[in-house]
Coordinates of C-alpha atoms in Angstrom, one line a residue:
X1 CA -6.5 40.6 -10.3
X2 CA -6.7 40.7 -6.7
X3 CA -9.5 42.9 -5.4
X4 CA -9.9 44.8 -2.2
X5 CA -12.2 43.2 0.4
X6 CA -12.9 46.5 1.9
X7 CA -15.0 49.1 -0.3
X8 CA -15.3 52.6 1.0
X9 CA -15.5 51.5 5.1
X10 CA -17.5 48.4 4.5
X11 CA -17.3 45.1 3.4
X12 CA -17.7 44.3 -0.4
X13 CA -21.0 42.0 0.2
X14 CA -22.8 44.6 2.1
X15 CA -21.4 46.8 -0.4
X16 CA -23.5 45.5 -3.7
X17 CA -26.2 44.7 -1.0
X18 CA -26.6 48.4 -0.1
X19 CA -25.5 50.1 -3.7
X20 CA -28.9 48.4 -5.1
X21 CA -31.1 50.1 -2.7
X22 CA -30.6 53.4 -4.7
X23 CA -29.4 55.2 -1.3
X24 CA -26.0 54.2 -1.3
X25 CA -24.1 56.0 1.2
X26 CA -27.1 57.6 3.2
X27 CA -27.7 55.4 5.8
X28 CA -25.5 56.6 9.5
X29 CA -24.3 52.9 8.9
X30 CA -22.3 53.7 5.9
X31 CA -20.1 56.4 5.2
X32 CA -17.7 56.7 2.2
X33 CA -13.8 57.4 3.9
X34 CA -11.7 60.3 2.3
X35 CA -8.2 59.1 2.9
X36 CA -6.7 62.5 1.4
X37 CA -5.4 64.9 3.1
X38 CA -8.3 68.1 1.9
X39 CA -11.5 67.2 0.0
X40 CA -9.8 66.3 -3.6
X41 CA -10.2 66.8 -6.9
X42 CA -13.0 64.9 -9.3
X43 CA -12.7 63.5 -12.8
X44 CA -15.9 61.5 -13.9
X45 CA -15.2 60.3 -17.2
X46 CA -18.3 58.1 -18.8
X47 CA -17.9 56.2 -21.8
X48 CA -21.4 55.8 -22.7
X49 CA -22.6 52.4 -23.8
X50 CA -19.8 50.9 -24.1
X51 CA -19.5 46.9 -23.9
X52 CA -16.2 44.7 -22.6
X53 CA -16.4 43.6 -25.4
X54 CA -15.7 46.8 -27.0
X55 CA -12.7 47.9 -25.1
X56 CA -11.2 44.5 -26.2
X57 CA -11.8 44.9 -29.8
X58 CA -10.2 48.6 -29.3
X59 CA -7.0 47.4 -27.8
X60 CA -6.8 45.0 -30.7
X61 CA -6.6 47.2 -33.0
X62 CA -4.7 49.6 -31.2
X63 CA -1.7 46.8 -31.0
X64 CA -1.1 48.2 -27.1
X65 CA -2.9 47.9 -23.7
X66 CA -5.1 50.9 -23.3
X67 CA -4.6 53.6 -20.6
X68 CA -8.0 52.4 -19.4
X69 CA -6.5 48.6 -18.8
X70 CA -3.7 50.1 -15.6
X71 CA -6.7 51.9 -13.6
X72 CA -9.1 48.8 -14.1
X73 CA -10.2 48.4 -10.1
X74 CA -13.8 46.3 -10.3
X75 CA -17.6 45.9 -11.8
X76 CA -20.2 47.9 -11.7
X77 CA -24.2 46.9 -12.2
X78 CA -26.1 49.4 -14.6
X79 CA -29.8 48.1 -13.9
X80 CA -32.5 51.1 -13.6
X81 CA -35.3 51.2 -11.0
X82 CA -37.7 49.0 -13.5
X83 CA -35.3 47.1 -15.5
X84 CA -32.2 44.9 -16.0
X85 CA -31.2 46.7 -18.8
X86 CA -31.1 50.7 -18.0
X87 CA -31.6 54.0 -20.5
X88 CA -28.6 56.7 -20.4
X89 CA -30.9 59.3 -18.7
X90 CA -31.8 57.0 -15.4
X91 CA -27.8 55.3 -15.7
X92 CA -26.8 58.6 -15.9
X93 CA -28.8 59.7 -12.9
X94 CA -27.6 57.0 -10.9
X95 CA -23.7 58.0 -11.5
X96 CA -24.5 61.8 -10.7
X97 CA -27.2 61.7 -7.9
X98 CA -26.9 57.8 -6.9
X99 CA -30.4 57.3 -7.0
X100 CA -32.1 55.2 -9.4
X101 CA -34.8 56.1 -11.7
X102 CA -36.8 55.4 -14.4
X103 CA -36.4 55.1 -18.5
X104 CA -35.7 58.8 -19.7
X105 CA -35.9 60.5 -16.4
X106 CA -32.9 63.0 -15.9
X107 CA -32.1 63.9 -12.1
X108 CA -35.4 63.2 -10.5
X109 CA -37.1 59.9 -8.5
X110 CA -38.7 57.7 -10.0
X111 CA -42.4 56.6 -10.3
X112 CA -42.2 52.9 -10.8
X113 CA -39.4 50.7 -8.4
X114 CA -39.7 46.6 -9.6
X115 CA -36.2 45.9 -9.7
X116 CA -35.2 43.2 -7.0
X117 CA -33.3 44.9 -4.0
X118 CA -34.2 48.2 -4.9
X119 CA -35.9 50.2 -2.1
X120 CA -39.1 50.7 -3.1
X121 CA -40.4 54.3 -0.8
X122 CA -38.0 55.8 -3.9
X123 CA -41.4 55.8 -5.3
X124 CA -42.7 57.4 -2.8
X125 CA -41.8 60.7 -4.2
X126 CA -41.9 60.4 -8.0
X127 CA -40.4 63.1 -10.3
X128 CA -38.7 65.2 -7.0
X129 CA -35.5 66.3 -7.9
X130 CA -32.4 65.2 -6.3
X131 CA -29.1 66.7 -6.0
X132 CA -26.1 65.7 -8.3
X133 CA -22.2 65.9 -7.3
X134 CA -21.6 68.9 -9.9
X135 CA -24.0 71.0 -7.7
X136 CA -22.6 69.7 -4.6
X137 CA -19.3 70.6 -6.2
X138 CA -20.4 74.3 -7.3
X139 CA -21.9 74.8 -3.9
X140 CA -18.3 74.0 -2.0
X141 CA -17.1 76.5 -3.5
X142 CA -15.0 74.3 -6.6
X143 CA -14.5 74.6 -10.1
X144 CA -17.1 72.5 -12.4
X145 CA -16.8 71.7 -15.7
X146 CA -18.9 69.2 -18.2
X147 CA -17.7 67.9 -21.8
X148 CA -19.6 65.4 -23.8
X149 CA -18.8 64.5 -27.6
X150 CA -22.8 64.6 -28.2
X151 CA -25.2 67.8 -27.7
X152 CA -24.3 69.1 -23.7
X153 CA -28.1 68.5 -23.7
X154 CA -27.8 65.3 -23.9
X155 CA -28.5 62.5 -21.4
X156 CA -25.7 61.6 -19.5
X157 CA -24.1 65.7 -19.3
X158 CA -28.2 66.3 -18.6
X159 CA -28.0 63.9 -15.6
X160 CA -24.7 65.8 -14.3
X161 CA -26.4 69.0 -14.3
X162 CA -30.3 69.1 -14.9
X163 CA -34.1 67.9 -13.5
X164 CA -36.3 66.6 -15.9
X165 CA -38.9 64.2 -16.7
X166 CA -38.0 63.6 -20.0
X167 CA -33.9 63.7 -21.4
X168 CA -35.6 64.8 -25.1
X169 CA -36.5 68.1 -23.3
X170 CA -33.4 70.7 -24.4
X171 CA -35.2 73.7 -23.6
X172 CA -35.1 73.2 -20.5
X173 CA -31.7 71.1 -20.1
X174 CA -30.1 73.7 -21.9
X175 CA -31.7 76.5 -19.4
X176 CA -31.0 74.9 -16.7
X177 CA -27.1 74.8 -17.2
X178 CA -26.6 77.8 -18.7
X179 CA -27.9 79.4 -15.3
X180 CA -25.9 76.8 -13.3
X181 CA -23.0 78.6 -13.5
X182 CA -21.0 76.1 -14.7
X183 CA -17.3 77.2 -15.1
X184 CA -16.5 75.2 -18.3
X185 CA -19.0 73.1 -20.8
X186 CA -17.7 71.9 -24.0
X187 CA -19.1 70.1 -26.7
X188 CA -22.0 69.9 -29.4
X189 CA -25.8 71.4 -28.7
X190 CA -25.4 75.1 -30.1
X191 CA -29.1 74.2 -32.0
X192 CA -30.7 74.1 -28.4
X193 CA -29.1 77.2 -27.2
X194 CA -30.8 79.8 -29.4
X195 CA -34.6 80.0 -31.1
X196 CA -35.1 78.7 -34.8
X197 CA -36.5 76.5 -36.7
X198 CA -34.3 73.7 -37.0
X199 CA -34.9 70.5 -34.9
X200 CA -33.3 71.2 -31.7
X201 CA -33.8 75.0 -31.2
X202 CA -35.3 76.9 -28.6
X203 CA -39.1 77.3 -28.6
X204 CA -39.3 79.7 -25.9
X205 CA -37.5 82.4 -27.4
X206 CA -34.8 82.9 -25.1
X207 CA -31.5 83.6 -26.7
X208 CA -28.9 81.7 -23.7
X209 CA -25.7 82.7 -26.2
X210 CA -26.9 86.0 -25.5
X211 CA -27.2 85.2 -21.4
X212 CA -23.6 83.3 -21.8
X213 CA -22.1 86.8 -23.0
X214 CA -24.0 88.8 -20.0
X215 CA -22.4 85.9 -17.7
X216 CA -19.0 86.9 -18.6
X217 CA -18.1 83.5 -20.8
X218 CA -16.2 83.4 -23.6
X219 CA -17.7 81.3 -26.3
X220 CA -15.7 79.1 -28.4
X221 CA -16.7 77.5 -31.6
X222 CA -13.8 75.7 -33.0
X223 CA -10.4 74.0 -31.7
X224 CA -8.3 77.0 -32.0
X225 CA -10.4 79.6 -30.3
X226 CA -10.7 77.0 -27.8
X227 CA -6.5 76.3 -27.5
X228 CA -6.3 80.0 -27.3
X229 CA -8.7 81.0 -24.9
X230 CA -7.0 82.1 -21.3
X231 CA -10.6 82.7 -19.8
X232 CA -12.1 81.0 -16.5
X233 CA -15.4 80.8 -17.9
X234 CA -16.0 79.0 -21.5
X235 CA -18.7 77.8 -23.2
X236 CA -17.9 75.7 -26.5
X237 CA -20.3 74.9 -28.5
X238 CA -18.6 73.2 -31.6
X239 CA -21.5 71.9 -33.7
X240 CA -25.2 72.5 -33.7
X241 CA -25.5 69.2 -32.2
X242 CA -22.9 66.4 -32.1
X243 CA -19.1 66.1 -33.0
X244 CA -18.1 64.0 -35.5
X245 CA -16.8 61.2 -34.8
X246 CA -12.9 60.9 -34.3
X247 CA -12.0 58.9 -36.9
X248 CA -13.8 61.1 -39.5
X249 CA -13.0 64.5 -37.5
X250 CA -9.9 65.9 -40.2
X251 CA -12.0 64.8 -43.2
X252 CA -14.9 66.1 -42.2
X253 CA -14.9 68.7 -39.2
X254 CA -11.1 69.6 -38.9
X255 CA -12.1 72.7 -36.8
X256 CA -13.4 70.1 -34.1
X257 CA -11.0 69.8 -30.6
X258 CA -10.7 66.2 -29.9
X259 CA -11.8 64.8 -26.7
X260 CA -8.5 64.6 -25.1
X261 CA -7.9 68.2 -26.2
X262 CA -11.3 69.3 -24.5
X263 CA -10.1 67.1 -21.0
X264 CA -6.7 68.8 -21.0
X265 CA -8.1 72.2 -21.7
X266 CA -10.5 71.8 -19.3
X267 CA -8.3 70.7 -16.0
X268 CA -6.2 73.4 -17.1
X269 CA -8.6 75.7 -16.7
X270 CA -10.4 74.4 -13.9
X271 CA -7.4 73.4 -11.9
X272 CA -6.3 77.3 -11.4
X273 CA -9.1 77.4 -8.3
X274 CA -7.7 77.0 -5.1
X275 CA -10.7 74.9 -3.9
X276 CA -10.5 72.2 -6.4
X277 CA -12.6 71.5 -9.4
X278 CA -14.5 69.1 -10.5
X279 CA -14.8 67.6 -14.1
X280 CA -17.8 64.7 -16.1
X281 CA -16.5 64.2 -19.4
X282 CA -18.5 61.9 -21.7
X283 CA -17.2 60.0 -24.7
X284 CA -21.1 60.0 -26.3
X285 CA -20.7 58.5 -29.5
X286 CA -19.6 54.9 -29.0
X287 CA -23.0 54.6 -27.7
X288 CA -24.1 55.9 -31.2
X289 CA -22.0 53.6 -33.0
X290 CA -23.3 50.5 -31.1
X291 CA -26.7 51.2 -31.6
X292 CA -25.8 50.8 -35.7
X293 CA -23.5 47.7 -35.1
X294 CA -20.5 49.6 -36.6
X295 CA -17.4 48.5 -35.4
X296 CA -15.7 51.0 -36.7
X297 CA -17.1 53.7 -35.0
X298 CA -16.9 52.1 -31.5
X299 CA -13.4 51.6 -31.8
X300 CA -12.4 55.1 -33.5
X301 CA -14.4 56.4 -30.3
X302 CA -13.1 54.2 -27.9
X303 CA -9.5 55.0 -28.6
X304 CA -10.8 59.0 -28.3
X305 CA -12.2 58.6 -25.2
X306 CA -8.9 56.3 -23.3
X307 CA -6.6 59.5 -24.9
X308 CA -9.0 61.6 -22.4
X309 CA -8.4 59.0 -19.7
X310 CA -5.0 59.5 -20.5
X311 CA -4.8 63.6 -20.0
X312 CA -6.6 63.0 -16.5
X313 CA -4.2 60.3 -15.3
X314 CA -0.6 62.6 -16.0
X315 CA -2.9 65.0 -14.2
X316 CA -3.8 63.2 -11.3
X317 CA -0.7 61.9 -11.0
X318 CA 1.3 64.3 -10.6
X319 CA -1.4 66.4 -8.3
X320 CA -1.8 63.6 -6.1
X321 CA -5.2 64.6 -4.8
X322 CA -7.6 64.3 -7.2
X323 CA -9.8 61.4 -8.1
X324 CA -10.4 59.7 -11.4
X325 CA -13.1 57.5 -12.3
X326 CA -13.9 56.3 -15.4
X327 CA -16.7 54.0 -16.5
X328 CA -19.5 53.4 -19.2
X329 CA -23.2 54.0 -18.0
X330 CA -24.2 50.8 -19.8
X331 CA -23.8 48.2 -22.2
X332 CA -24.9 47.7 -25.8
X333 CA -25.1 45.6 -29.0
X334 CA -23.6 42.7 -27.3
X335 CA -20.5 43.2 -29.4
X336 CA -18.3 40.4 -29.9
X337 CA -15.0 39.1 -31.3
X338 CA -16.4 35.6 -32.8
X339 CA -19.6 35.3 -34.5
X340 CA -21.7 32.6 -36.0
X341 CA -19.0 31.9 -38.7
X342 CA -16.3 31.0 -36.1
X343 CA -18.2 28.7 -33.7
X344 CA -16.7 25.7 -35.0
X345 CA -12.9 27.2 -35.7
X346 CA -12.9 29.8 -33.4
X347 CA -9.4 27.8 -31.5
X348 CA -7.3 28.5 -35.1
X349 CA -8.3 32.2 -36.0
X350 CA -5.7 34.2 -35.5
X351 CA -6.0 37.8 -34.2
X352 CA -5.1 39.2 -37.7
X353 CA -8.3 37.8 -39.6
X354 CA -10.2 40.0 -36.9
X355 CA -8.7 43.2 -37.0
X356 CA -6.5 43.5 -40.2
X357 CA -10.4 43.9 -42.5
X358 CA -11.2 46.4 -39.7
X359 CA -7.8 48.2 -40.8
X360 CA -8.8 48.6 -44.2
X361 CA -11.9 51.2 -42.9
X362 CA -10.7 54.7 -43.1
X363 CA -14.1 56.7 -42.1
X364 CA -16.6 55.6 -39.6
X365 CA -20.3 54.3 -41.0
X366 CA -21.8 58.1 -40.0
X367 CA -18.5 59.3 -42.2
X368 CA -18.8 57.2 -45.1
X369 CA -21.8 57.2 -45.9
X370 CA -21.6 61.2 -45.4
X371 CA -20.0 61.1 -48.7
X372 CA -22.3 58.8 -50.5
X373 CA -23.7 61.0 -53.8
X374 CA -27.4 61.5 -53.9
X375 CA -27.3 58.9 -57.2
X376 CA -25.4 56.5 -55.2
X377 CA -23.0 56.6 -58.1
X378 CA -19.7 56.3 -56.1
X379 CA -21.0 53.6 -53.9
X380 CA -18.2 51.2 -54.0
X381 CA -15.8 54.2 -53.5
X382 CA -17.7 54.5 -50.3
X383 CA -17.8 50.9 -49.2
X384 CA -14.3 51.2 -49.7
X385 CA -13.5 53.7 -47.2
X386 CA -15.6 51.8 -44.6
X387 CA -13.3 48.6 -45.4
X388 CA -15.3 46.9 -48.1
X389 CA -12.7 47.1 -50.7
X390 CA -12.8 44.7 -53.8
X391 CA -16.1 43.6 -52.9
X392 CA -17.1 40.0 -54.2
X393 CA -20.3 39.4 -56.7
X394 CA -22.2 38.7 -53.5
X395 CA -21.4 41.1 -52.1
X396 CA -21.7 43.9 -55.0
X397 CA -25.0 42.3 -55.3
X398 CA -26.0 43.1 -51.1
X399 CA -24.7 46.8 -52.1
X400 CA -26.4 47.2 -55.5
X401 CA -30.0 46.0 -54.0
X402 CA -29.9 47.4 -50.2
X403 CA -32.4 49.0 -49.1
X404 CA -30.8 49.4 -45.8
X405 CA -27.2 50.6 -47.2
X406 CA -26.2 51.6 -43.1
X407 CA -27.3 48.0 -42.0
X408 CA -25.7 46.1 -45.0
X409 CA -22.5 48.0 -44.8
X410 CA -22.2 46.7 -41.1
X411 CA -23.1 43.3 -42.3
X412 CA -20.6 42.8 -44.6
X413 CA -17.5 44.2 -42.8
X414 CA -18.6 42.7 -39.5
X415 CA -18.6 39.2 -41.6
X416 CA -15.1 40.3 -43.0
X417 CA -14.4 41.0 -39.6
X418 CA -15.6 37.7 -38.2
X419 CA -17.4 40.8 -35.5
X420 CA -21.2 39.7 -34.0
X421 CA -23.7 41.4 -32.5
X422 CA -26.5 40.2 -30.5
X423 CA -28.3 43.6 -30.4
X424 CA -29.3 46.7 -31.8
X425 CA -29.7 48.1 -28.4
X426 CA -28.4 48.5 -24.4
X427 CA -27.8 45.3 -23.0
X428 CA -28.1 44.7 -18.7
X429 CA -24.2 43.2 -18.1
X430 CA -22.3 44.5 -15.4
X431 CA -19.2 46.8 -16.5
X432 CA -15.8 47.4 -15.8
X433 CA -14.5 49.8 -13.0
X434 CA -11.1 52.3 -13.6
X435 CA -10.4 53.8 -11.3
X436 CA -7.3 55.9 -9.7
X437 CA -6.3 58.3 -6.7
X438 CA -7.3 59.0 -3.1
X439 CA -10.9 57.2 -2.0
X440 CA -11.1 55.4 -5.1
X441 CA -13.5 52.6 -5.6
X442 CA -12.8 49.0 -6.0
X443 CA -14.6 45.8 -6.2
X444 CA -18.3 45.1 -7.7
X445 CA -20.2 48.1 -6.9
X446 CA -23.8 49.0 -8.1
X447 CA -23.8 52.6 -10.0
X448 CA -25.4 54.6 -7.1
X449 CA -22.0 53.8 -5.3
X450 CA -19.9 55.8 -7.8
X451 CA -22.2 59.4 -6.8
X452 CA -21.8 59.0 -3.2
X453 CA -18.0 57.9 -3.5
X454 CA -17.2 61.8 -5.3
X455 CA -19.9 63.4 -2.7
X456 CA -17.4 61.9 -0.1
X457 CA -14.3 63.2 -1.7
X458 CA -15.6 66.2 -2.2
X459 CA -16.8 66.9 1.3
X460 CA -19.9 66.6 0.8
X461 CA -23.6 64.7 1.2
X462 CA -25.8 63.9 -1.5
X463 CA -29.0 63.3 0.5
X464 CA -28.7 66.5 2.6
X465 CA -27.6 68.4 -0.2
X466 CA -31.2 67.2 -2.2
X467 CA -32.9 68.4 1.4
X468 CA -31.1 71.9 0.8
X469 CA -32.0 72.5 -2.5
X470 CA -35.0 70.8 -3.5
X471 CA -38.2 71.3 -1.5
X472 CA -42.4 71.0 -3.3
X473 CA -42.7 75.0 -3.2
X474 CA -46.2 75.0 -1.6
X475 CA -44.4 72.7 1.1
X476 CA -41.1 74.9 1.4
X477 CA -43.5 78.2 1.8
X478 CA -46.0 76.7 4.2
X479 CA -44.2 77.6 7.7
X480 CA -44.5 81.4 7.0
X481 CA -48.2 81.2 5.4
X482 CA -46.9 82.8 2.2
X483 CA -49.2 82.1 -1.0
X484 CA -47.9 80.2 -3.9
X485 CA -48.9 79.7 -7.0
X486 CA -47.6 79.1 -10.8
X487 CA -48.0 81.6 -13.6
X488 CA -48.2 80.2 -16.6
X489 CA -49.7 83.3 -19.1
X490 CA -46.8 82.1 -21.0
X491 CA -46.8 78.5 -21.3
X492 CA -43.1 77.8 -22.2
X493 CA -41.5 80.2 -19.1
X494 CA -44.2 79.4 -16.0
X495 CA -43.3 81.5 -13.0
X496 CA -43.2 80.9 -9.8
X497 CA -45.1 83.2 -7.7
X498 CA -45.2 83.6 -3.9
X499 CA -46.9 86.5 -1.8
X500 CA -46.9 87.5 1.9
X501 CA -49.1 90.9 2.5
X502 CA -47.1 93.4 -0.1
X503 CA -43.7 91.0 -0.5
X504 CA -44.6 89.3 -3.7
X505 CA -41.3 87.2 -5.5
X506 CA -41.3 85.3 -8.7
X507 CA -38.8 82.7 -9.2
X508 CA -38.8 82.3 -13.1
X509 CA -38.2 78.1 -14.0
X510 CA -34.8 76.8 -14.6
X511 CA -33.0 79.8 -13.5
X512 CA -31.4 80.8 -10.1
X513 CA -33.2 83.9 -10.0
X514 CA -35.9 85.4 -6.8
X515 CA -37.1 88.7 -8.0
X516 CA -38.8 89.9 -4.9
X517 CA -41.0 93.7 -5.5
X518 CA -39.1 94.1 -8.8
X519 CA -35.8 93.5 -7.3
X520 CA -33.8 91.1 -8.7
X521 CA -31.3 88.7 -6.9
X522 CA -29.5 85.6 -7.8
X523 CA -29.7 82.2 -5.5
X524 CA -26.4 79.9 -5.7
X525 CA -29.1 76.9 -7.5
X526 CA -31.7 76.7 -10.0
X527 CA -35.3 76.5 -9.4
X528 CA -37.1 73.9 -11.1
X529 CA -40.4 72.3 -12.1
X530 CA -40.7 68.9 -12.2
X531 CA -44.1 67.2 -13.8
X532 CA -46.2 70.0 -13.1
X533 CA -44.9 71.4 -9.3
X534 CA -42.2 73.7 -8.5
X535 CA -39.0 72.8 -6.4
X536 CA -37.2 75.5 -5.0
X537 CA -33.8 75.8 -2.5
X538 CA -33.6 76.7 1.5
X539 CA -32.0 79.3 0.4
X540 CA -34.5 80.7 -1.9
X541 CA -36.8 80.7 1.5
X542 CA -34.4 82.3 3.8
X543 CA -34.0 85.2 0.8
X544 CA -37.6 85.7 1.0
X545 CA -37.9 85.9 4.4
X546 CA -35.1 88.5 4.7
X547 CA -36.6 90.4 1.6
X548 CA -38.8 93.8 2.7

């Protein structure tokens, strides 16, 4: 493959040099060129934790090149702000704010910076947030939309439109985009939008289906209401917390959308504004399915997730403005076709001994296993639908006396499969690039690169745009000699409360609400609190300052 020399204005070696500082496209000396003709369109599509070796074993089995392989433009380096081998929440950060961070921070700086050629003074402000490209979207005035296959809540969706210090914090992920004003979210996560008592519910009462419904949005909770919906604003939530995996989906959750139905629905939808749109969709659950070592799963997702690729290419390609990228956030589970058993006859095994005992697997691990009886009494009839069919004495025996059934079904299929793993976890390698359309990246680029590439062709910068919207409160209040301080008489909805003389306004966390003598007005970003201190927009000072 021949590769461009040139990568967004500069050359490719000052490129990588600059992409690791974490500030990638801030400096006066480099600035991301727009070659369309108006600020374009945006499709960020993020398969997370997905390795090369992954994709491969996916095309495989498909028997075809993937849409993925004919938009396949570069490399990208995943590594976080303390370590080679990077978290979703700080990967995810990276691709949304292009700033790196630490292990399970979500859109804010981080506190520790070891990582060679990283800038260091990002340290120098730990946990301030920082501006993502959805809000830089919102803010000119285009259509934004987020999709993940796992809880909306989750890491990567979180990074694309939340600030916290820790990804496992829903209440306030969930708050946060409700009261972004995003025009479409679709996925899992309906557990975090509403108080209970199951894992992921609200603990701070507030019922956000019941805010969706004040905001005008129609809710969706299964494929069809979603196909049939003609509304600019909807929410779908189709499972208290993730999708089922694709593979398993008409066994097991038939009233599901697919991902590539979700992506097509979506730029439908979004693509009516005038000023553009722009989309993240997330293919979460390879990520899943790599953490277990179950090949099965990786591939039945992959295949979902380069159908998605697939809606946004005919899109883009017959809009001719709008810009697709589409990449993982990280590696994992060092997948690979070849294990210990081939490393002496690896040069005669032919493709079929790989994939054709992958064939045989009808249901992911997470699927089978879903429809293992409590007395395990049907457990060959489940190893059969995950490809163990007429299983040997040895291997009866490994089933019969598991105490791990998840980690010995992997086992044996993968050794079918001649499939290894070096890992149950991420892994640091850099990852392929896809990319198409107008500004589109090419070459070996670090992650930060990707956010500041679709500020650019959105018209937009990412570091004034963090200036505009996140200022320390007692710091964005101090020219005027207003009084701030944080109410926290209920400890799960602190207030933000700032007085001048009579004017007194509270700016309730993770909403984009000033309520200033009782009367209520809405600011065009969220407020947010961020390890203890408030963070609040320019904007939200001007309104004060104009309040009486």
């Amino acid at each position: 493959m021949k590769l461009n020399k040139q990568v967004m204005g500069v050359t490719l070696a000052s490129a990588v040099a600059l992409g690791s500082l974490g500030y990638y496209g801030q400096s006066d000396k480099v600035e991301a060129k727009n070659d369309s003709k108006k600020d374009a369109n945006v499709i960020m599509l993020v398969m997370d934790g997905t390795s090369a070796g992954a994709t491969n074993l996916a095309k495989w089995y498909k028997g075809e090149p993937l849409a993925l392989d004919s938009i396949m433009t570069g490399g990208v380096s995943t590594h976080s702000a303390e370590s080679a081998i990077t978290d979703s929440a700080p990967a995810g950060t990276a691709l949304a704010t292009g700033n790196k961070t630490n292990d399970k921070f979500v859109g804010v700086l981080p506190k520790v910076v070891n990582t060679p050629g990283i800038d260091s003074s990002l340290a120098n402000n730990p946990y301030k947030p920082v501006a993502n490209v959805l809000e830089g979207a919102k803010l000119n005035g285009k259509a934004t939309g987020l999709i993940a296959t796992s809880e909306i809540q989750h890491a990567t969706p979180a990074a694309f439109s939340a600030h916290v210090t820790q990804r496992s914090e829903y209440d306030n992920i969930a708050e946060q985009q409700v009261y972004q004003g995003i025009d479409v979210v679709l996925g899992g996560g309906l557990e975090a939008l509403v108080p209970g008592t199951a894992g992921n519910n609200r603990e701070d009462g507030e019922n956000l289906v019941e805010v969706l419904n004040d905001k005008g949005y129609d809710i969706v909770e299964d494929r069809n209401e979603l196909l049939n919906t003609k509304s600019s604003k909807i929410w779908g939530s189709f499972a208290p917390n993730a999708l089922a995996y694709d593979m398993d989906r008409e066994k097991t959750k038939s009233e599901e959308p697919t991902l590539a139905e979700m992506t097509d629905k979506a730029i439908k939808t979004l693509s009516k504004d005038k000023d553009g749109f722009f989309l993240m969709v997330e293919g979460s659950k390879v990520d899943w399915a790599a953490h277990a070592n179950d090949p099965i799963g990786i591939i039945s997702d992959v295949l979902a997730f380069d159908d998605a690729v697939k809606e946004a290419l005919e899109f883009a390609k017959k809009d001719k403005n709008t810009l697709v990228i589409a990449v993982t956030d990280h590696g994992n589970s060092g997948i690979t076709i070849g294990n210990i058993n081939t490393s002496g006859t690896y040069s005669n095994i032919p493709v079929s001994e790989y994939i054709n005992p992958l064939k045989k697997a009808s249901m992911t691990l997470e699927g089978a296993l879903s429809k293992l009886k409590a007395d395990k009494s049907n457990l060959l009839e489940v190893a059969t639908l995950y490809g163990i069919d007429k299983p040997t004495e040895a291997e009866k025996t490994a089933l019969n006396e598991s105490e791990n059934l998840s980690k010995t079904f992997v086992q044996l299929l993968s050794n079918r499969a001649n499939i290894g793993f070096s890992t149950g976890g991420h892994t640091g390698e850099d990852v392929f690039l896809y990319s198409y359309g107008p500004n589109k990246p090419v070459g070996l680029i670090d992650n930060t690169a990707i956010a500041h590439t679709m500020a650019s062709t959105m018209g937009f910068d990412l570091k004034k745009l963090s200036e505009e919207l996140y200022t320390e409160a007692s710091e964005a209040f101090k020219s005027n000699k207003a009084t701030v301080k944080i109410d926290e008489s209920d400890k799960q909805n602190p207030v933000l409360v700032v007085t001048k003389g009579k004017k007194v306004a509270e700016f309730p966390v993770n909403k984009n609400i000033i309520k200033v003598n009782g009367k209520v007005m809405e600011l065009k970003s969220i407020t947010v609190q961020s390890n203890g201190k408030f963070y609040v927009s320019k904007e939200a000072v001007q309104l004060f300052d104009k309040a009486k």
